[in-house]
Coordinates of C-alpha atoms in Angstrom, one line a residue:
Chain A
X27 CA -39.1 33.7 14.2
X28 CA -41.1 32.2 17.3
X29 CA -37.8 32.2 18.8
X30 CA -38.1 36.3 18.9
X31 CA -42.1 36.0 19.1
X32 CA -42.1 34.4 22.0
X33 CA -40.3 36.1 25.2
X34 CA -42.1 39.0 23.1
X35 CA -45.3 37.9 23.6
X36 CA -44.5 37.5 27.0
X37 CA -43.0 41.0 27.5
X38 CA -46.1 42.5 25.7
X39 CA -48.2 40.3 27.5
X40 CA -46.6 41.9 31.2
X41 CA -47.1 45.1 29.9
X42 CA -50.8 44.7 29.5
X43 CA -51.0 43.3 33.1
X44 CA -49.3 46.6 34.1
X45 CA -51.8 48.6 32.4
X46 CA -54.4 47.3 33.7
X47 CA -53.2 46.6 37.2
X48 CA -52.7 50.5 37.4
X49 CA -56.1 51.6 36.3
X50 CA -58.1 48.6 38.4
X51 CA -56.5 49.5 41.3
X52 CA -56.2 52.8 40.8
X53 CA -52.4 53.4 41.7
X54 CA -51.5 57.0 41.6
X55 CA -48.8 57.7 39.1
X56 CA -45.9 59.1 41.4
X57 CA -46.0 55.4 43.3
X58 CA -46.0 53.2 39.7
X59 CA -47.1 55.3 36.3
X60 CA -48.6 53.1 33.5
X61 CA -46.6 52.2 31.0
X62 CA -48.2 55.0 28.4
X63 CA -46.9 57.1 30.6
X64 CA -43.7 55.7 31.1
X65 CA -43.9 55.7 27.2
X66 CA -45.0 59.0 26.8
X67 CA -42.4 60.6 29.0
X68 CA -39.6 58.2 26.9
X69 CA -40.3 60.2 23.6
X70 CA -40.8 63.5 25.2
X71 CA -37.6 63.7 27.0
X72 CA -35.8 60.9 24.0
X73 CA -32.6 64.1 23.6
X74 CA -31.9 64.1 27.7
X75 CA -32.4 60.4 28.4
X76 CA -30.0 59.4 25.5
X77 CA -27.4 62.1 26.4
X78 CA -27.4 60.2 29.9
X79 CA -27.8 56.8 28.1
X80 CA -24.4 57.4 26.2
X81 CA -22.9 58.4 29.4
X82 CA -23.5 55.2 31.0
X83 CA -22.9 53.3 27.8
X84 CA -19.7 54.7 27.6
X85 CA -18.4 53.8 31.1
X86 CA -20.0 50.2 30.5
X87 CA -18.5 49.7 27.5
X88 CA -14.9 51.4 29.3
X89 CA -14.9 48.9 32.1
X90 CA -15.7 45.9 30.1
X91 CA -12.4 46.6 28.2
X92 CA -10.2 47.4 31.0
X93 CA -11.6 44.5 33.1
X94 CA -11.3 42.2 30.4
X95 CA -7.7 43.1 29.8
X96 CA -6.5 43.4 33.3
X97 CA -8.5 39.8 33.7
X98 CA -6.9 38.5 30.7
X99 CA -3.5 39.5 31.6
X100 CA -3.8 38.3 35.3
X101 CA -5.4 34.4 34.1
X102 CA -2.3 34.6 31.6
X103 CA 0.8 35.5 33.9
X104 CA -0.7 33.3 36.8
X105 CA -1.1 30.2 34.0
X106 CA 2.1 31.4 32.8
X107 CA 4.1 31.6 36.4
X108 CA 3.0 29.0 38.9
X109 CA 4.9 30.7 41.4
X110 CA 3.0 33.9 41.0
X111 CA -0.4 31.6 41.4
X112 CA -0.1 31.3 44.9
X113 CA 0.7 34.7 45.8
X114 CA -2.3 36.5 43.3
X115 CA -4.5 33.7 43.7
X116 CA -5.6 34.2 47.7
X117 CA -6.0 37.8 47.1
X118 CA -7.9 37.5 44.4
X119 CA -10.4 35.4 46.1
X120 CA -10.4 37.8 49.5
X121 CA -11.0 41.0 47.4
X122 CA -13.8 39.8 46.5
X123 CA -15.4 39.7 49.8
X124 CA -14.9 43.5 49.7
X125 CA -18.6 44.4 48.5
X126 CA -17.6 46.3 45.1
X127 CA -20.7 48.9 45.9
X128 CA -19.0 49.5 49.4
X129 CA -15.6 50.9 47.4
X130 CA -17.8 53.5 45.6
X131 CA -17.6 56.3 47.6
X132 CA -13.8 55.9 47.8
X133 CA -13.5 55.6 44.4
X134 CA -15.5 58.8 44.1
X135 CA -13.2 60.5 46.9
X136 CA -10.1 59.1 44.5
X137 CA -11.0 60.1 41.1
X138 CA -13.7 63.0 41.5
X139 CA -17.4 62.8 39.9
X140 CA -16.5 61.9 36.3
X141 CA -16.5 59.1 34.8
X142 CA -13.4 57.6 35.9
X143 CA -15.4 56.0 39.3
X144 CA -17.9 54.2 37.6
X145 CA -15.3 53.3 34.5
X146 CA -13.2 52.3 37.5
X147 CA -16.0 50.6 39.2
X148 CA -17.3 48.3 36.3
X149 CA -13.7 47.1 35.5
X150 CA -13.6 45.7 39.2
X151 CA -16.7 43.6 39.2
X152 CA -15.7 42.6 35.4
X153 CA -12.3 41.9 36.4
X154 CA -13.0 38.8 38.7
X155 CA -15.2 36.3 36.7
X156 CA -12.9 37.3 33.7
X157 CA -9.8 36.3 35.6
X158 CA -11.5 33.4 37.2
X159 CA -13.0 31.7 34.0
X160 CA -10.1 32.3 32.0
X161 CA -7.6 30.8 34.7
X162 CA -9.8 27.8 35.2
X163 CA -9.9 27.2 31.1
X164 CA -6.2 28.0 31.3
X165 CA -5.5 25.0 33.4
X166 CA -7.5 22.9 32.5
X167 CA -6.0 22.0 29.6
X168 CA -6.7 18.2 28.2
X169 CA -3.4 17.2 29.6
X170 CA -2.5 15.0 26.2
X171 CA -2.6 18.0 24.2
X172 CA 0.5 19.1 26.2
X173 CA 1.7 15.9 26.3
X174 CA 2.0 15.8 22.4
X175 CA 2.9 19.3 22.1
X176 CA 5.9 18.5 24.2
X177 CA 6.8 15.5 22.0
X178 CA 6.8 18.3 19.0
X179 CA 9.5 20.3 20.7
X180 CA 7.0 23.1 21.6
X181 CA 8.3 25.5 24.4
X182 CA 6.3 26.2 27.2
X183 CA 5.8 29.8 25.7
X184 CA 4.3 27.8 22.8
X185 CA 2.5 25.6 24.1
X186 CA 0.3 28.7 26.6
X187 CA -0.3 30.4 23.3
X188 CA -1.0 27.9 20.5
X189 CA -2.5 25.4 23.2
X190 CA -3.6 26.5 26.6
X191 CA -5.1 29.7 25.1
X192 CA -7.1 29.0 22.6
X193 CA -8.3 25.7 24.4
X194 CA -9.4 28.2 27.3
X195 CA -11.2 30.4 25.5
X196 CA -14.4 28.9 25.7
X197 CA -14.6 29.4 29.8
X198 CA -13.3 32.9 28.7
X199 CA -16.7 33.2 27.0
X200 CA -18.4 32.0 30.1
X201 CA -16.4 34.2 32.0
X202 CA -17.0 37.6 29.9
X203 CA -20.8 36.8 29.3
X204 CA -21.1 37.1 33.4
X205 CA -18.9 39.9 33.0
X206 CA -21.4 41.7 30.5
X207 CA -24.4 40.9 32.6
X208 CA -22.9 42.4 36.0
X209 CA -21.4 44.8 33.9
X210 CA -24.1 47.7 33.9
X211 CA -24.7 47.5 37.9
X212 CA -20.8 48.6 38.2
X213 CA -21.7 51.8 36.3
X214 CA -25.1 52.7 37.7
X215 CA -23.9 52.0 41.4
X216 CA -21.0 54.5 40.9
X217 CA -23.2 57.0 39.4
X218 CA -26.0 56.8 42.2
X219 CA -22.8 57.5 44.7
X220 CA -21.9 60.6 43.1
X221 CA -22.5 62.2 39.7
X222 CA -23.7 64.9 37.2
X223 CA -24.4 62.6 34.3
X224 CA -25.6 59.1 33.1
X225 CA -29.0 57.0 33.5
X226 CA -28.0 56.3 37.1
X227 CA -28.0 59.9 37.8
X228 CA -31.0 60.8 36.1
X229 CA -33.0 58.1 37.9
X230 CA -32.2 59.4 41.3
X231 CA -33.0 62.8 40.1
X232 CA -36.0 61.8 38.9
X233 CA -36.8 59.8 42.3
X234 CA -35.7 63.0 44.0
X235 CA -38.7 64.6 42.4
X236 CA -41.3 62.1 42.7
X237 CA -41.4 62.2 39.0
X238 CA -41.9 58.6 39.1
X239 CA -42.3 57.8 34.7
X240 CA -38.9 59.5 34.1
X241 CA -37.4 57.2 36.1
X242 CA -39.1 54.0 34.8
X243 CA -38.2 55.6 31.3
X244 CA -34.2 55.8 32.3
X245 CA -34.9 52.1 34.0
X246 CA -36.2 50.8 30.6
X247 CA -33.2 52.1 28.8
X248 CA -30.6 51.1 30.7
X249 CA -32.3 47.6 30.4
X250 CA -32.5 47.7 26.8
X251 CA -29.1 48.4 26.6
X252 CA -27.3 46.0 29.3
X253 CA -29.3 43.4 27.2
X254 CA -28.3 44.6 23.5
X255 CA -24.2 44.9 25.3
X256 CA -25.4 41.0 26.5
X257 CA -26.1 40.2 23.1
X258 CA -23.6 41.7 21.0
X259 CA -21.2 40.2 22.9
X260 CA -22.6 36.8 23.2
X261 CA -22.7 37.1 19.5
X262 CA -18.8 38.0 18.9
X263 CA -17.9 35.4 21.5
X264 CA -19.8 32.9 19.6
X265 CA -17.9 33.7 16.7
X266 CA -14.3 33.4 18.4
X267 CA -15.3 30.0 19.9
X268 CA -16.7 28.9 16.5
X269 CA -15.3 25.5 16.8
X270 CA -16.7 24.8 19.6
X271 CA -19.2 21.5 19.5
X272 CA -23.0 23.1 19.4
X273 CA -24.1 22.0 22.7
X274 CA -24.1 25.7 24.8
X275 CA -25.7 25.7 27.6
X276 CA -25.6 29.8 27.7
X277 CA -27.9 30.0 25.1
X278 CA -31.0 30.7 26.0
X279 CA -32.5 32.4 23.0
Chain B
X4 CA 0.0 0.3 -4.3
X5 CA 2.6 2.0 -5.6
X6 CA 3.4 5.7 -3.6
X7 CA 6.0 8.2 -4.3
X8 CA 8.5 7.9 -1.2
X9 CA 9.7 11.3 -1.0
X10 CA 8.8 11.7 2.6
X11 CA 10.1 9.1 4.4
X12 CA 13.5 9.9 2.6
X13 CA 15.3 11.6 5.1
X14 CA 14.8 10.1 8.5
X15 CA 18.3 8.5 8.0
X16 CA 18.7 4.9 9.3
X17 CA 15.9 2.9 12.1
X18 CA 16.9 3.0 15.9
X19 CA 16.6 0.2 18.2
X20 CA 16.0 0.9 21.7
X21 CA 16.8 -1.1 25.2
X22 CA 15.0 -0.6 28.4
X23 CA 17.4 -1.7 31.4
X24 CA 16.0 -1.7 34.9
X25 CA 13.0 0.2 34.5
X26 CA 10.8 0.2 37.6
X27 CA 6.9 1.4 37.1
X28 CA 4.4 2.9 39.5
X29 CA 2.8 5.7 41.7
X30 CA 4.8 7.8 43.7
X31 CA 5.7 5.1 46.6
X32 CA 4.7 2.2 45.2
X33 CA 6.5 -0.1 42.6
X34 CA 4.6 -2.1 40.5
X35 CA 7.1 -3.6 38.2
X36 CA 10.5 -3.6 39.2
X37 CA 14.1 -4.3 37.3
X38 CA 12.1 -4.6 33.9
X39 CA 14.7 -5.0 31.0
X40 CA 13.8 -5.9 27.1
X41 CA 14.8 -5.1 23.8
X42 CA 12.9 -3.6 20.9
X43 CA 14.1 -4.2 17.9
X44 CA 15.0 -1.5 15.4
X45 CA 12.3 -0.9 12.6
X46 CA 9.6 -3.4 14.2
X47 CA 6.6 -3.1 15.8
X48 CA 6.6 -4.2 19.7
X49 CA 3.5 -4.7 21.2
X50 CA 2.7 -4.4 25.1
X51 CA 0.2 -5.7 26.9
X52 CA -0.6 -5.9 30.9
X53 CA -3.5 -5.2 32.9
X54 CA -4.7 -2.0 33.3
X55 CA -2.8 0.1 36.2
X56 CA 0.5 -1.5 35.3
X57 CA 2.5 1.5 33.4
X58 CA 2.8 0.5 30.0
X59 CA 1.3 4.4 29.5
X60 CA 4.3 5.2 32.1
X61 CA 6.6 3.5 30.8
X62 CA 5.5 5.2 26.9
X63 CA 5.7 8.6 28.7
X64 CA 8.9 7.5 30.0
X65 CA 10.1 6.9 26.5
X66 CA 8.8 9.7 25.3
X67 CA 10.8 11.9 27.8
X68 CA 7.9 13.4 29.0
X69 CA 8.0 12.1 32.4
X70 CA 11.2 12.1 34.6
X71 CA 12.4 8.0 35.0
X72 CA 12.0 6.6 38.3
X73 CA 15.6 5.3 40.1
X74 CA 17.9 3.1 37.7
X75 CA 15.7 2.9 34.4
X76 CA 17.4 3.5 31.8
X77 CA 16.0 3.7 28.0
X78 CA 18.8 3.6 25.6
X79 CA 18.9 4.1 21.9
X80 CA 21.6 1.8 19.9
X81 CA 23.2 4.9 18.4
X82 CA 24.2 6.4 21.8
X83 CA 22.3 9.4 21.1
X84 CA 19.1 10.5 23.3
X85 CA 15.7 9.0 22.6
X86 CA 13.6 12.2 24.3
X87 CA 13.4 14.4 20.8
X88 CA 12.9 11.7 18.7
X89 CA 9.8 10.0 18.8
X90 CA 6.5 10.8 18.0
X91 CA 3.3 10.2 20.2
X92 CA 0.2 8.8 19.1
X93 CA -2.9 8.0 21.2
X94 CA -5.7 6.8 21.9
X95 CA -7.6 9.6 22.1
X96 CA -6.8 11.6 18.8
X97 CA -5.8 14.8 20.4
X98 CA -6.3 17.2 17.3
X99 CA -6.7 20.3 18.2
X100 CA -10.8 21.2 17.6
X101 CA -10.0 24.6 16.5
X102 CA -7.4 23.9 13.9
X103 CA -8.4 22.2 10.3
X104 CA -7.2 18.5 9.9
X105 CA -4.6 20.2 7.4
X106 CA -3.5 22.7 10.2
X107 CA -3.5 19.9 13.1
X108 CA -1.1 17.5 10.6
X109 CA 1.3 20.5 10.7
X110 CA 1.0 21.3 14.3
X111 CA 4.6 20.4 15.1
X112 CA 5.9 22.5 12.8
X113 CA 3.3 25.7 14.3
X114 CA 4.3 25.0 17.2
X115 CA 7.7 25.1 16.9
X116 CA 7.5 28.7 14.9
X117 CA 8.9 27.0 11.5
X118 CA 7.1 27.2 8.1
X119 CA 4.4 24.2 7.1
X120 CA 6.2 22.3 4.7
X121 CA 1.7 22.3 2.4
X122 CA 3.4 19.8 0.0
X123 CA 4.0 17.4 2.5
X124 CA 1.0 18.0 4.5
X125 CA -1.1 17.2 1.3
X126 CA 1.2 14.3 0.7
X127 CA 0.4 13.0 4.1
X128 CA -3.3 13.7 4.2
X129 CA -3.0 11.8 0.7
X130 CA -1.6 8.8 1.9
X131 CA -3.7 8.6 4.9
X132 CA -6.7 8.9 2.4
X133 CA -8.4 12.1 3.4
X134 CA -7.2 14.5 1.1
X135 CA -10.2 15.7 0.5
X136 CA -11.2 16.8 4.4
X137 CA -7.7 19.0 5.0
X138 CA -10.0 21.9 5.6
X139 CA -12.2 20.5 7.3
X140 CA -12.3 20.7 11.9
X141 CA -11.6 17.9 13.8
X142 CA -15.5 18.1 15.2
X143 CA -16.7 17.5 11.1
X144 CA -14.6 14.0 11.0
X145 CA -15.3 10.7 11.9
X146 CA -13.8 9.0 14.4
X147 CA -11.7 7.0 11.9
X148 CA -11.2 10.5 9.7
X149 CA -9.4 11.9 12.9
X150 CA -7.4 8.8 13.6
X151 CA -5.9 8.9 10.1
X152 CA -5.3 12.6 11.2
X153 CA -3.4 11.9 13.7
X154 CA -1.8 9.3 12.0
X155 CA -0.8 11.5 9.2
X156 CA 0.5 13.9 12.1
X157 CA 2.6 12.1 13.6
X158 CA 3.9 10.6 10.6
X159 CA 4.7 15.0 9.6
X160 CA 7.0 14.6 12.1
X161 CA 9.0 11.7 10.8
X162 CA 10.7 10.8 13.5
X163 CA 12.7 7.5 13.7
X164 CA 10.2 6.0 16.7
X165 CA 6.6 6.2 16.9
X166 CA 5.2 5.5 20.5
X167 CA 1.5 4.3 20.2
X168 CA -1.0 4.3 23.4
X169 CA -4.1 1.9 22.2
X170 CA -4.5 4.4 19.0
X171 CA -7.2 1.9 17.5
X172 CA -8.9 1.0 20.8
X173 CA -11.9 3.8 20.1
X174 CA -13.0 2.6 16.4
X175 CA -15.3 0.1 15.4
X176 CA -13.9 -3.2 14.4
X177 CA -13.6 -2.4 10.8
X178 CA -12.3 0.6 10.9
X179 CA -9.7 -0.5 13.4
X180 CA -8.4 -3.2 11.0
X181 CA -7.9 -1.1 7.8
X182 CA -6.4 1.3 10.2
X183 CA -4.2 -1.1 11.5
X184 CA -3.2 -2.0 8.1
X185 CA -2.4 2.0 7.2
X186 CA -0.3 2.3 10.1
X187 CA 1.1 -0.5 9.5
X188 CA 2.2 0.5 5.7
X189 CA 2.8 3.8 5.9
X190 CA 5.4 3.6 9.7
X191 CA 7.3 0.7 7.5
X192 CA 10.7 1.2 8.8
X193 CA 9.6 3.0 11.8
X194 CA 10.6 1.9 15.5
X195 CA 7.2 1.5 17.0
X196 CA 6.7 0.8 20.9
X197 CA 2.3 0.2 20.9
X198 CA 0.3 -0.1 24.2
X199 CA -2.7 -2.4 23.4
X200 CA -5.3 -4.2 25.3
X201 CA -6.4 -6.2 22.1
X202 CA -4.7 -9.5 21.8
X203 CA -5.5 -9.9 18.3
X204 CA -3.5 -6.2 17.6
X205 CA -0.7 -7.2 19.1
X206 CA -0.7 -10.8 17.3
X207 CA -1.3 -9.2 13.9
X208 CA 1.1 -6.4 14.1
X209 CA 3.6 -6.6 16.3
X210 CA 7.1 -8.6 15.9
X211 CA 7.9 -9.0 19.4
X212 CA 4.9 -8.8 22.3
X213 CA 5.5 -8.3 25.6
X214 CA 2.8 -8.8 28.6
X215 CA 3.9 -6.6 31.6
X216 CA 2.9 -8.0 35.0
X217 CA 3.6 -6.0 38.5
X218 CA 6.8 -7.6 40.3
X219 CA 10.3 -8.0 38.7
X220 CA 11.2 -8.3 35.3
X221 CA 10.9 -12.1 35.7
X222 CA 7.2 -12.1 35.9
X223 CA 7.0 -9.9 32.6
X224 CA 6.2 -12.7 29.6
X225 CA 8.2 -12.0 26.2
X226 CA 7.3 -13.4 23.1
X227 CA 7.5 -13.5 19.3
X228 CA 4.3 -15.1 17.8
X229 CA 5.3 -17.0 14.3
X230 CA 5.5 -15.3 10.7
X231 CA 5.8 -12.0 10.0
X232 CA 3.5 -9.2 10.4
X233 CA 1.0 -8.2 9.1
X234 CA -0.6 -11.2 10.0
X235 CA -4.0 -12.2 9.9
X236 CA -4.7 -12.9 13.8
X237 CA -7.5 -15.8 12.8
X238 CA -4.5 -18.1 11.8
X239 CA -4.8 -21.1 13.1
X240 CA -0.5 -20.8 13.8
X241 CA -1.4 -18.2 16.3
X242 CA -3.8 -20.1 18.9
X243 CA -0.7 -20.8 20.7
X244 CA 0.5 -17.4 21.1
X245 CA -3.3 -15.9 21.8
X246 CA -3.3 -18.7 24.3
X247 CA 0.1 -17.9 26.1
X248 CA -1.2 -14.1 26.2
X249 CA -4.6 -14.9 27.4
X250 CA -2.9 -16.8 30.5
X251 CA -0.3 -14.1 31.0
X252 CA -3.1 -11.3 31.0
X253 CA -5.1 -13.8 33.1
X254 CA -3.2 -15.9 35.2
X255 CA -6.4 -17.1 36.5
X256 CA -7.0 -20.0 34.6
X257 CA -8.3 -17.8 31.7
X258 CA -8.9 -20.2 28.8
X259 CA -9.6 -19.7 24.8
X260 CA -8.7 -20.0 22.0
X261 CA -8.5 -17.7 18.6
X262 CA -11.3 -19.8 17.2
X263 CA -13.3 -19.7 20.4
X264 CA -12.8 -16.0 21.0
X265 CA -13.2 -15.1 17.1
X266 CA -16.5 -16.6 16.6

């Protein structure tokens, strides 16, 4: 219970410092609304903001599949073929000193204003910590696992997918919670750059026409749901990794 | 205590095995050289040495699971290759923490993509007295729960030897000795090669101990300490042999006795 009550006591508690802040110094609306306001415009405009909200949802909830697949598969075939480690590996690593946001407006000239860019978008910054988690659990297997799995006459083919997987999928976890967190920024970057739908959108719209409270409104929801996508997935991975010793130090709740 | 026998029925007669010329070490540097002895078929052999000196290598080497350095050779009596068929115990338990104890006994067979033979996995878990935590993980068992585990794993296998690397060496002192005892009964028959740093292990369970020293086989100390095993390693019979392994581990002027050392 106090485990909810709290960081709600505290988010409550921030919102009363808002309110306050706004009327004692007097801020005018356009620059930071209250949150009433913020509130107010939330329920008034609830059918536009959630059509956007789904948008967004969708493309978060697009790339975290793709990038977790093509992660998977690329930790699996690098485990798989140490040949192919050396020649994925160093590319891996120097794509990702290519700023993600600073491929948006390619990936906007490539695959027009729908959804594919930011779909497109959020797979590539899932993609890496996926990949690198689940390589590092991949080969960091406790080496007398294989040891005795070789002794049992398991082949190599075996021993990746009775052994080495399952024994990596707690970094996995590691790697896809980052991958959730990040997730959201994929999608709203590629919808600032260029778009006709989704929370991203709206809240440049919004900004476009200093009507500030819409914008917090759209800000709020996106929040709320990067933080419920967090969750549930936190919650399915704790179930996958079930065996794992309780001693996590992700959780935070 | 009377057990049916059924699985230890067809692993068809014991192997004896010769090491010839084994050399042990790091990748440039030898430590033991030209090592040759004999382990007798359907014994245990016990081998001690200071820590760095490859008796782990020279298991893995047994085992097949690392390539042999220059001349050693490890031969089975029977001609036929050892790699394939021995089974691996060590000291750490190595179950698997996502599989149940039942599912960890039968990992061979998983592995391999045959069908669990559940009759002999209860048999097994039976014997090894925890029958009744099959379905339980590896992280619900006690440290001498997940030893018999293992034990009861690599016993699934039945293969005709059992390498051991210090498989007690983590368990309290009670523990170890009934497990000791288990092992003991239940790989009757059995070829077993065990790596221990324990004097008293070796003096109650093995038939012929051998303390491995760096330089040529010459400086490796063979011996076979009096009546049979399972002994009880507080006999006063023993003190020699305790003694003569103490110096070889030593060689410092390293003295006690059983008594001494017991007490």
């Amino acid at each position: 219970m106090s485990k909810v009550a709290k960081p709600l006591a505290v988010f409550v508690g921030l919102l009363v410092i808002w309110h306050m802040a706004v009327s004692v110094f007097d801020i005018a609306p356009f620059i930071l609304p209250g949150p009433l306001a913020v509130i107010e415009v939330a329920i008034s405009r609830a059918d536009i903001l959630l059509g956007h909200a789904a948008v967004t949802f969708m493309e978060i909830l697009l790339g975290l599949v793709f990038g977790t697949m093509l992660g998977s598969a690329s930790a699996l075939f690098m485990a798989y073929f140490r040949q192919a480690r050396s020649w994925l590996l160093p590319v891996l690593v120097v794509s990702q000193a290519v700023p993600v946001f600073a491929l948006a407006p390619v990936l906007v000239l490539w695959f027009g204003y729908g959804m594919a860019p930011k779909v497109a978008m959020a797979t590539l910054i899932i993609y890496f910590p996926v990949t690198a988690a689940f390589y590092d659990g991949l080969r960091r297997t406790e080496p007398g696992w294989i040891d005795l799995a070789r002794t049992l006459g398991a082949s190599k083919a075996a021993i990746l997918r009775q052994i080495r997987l399952p024994a990596a999928l707690p970094a996995f976890a590691s790697g896809l919670r980052v991958a959730a967190a990040v997730a959201p920024i994929g999608a709203v970057v590629g919808e600032w750059v260029g778009s006709s739908a989704g929370l991203g959108y709206y809240m440049l719209l919004m900004n476009g026409r200093v009507q500030t409270a819409a914008m917090f409104a759209a800000l709020f929801i996106l929040a709320i749901m990067a933080v419920a996508i967090y969750f549930a997935i936190d919650a399915a991975l704790r179930r996958l990794v079930a065996w794992q010793p309780e001693a996590d130090p992700a959780a935070f709740t | 205590m009377q057990r049916p026998n059924r699985v230890d029925s067809d692993r068809g007669p014991s192997v004896s095995l010769r090491l010839r010329d084994t050399s042990l070490g790091w990748d440039n540097s030898e430590l033991v050289r030209n090592l040759s002895f004999d382990v007798p078929a359907g014994t245990w052999t016990c081998l001690l040495g200071e820590s760095g000196v490859g008796k782990s290598t020279l298991l893995r080497t047994i085992a097949g699971l690392i390539e042999p350095r220059a001349t050693t050779q490890v031969l089975a009596d029977d001609g036929a290759p050892v790699a394939g068929r021995v089974a691996f115990m060590a000291q750490q338990d190595l179950l698997l923490p996502w599989l149940s104890a039942a599912d960890n006994v039968a990992l061979g067979a998983r592995l391999r993509g045959e069908r669990t033979d559940a009759a002999r996995v209860r048999d097994l878990l039976e014997r090894t007295g925890i029958a009744a935590r099959g379905d339980a993980r590896p992280g619900k068992l006690s440290g001498g729960e997940r030893q018999r585990v293992a034990l009861a794993r690599t016993l699934m296998e039945d293969r005709p030897i059992v390498l051991m690397d210090e498989p007690f060496s983590a368990l309290d002192a009670i523990t170890r000795v009934e497990l000791q005892a288990l092992a003991f009964e239940l790989l009757a028959g059995r070829t077993v090669v065990m790596v221990t740093h324990d004097p008293f292990e070796a003096l109650r369970l093995a038939t012929g101990v051998h303390v491995l020293s760096p330089g040529d086989n010459g400086s490796h100390i063979a011996m076979v300490p009096p009546g049979n095993p399972l002994r009880d390693p507080t006999d006063p019979s023993l003190r020699d042999s305790y003694r003569q392994i103490m110096e070889a581990l030593g060689k410092r002027g390293m003295t006690g006795s059983p008594a001494s050392a017991a007490a």
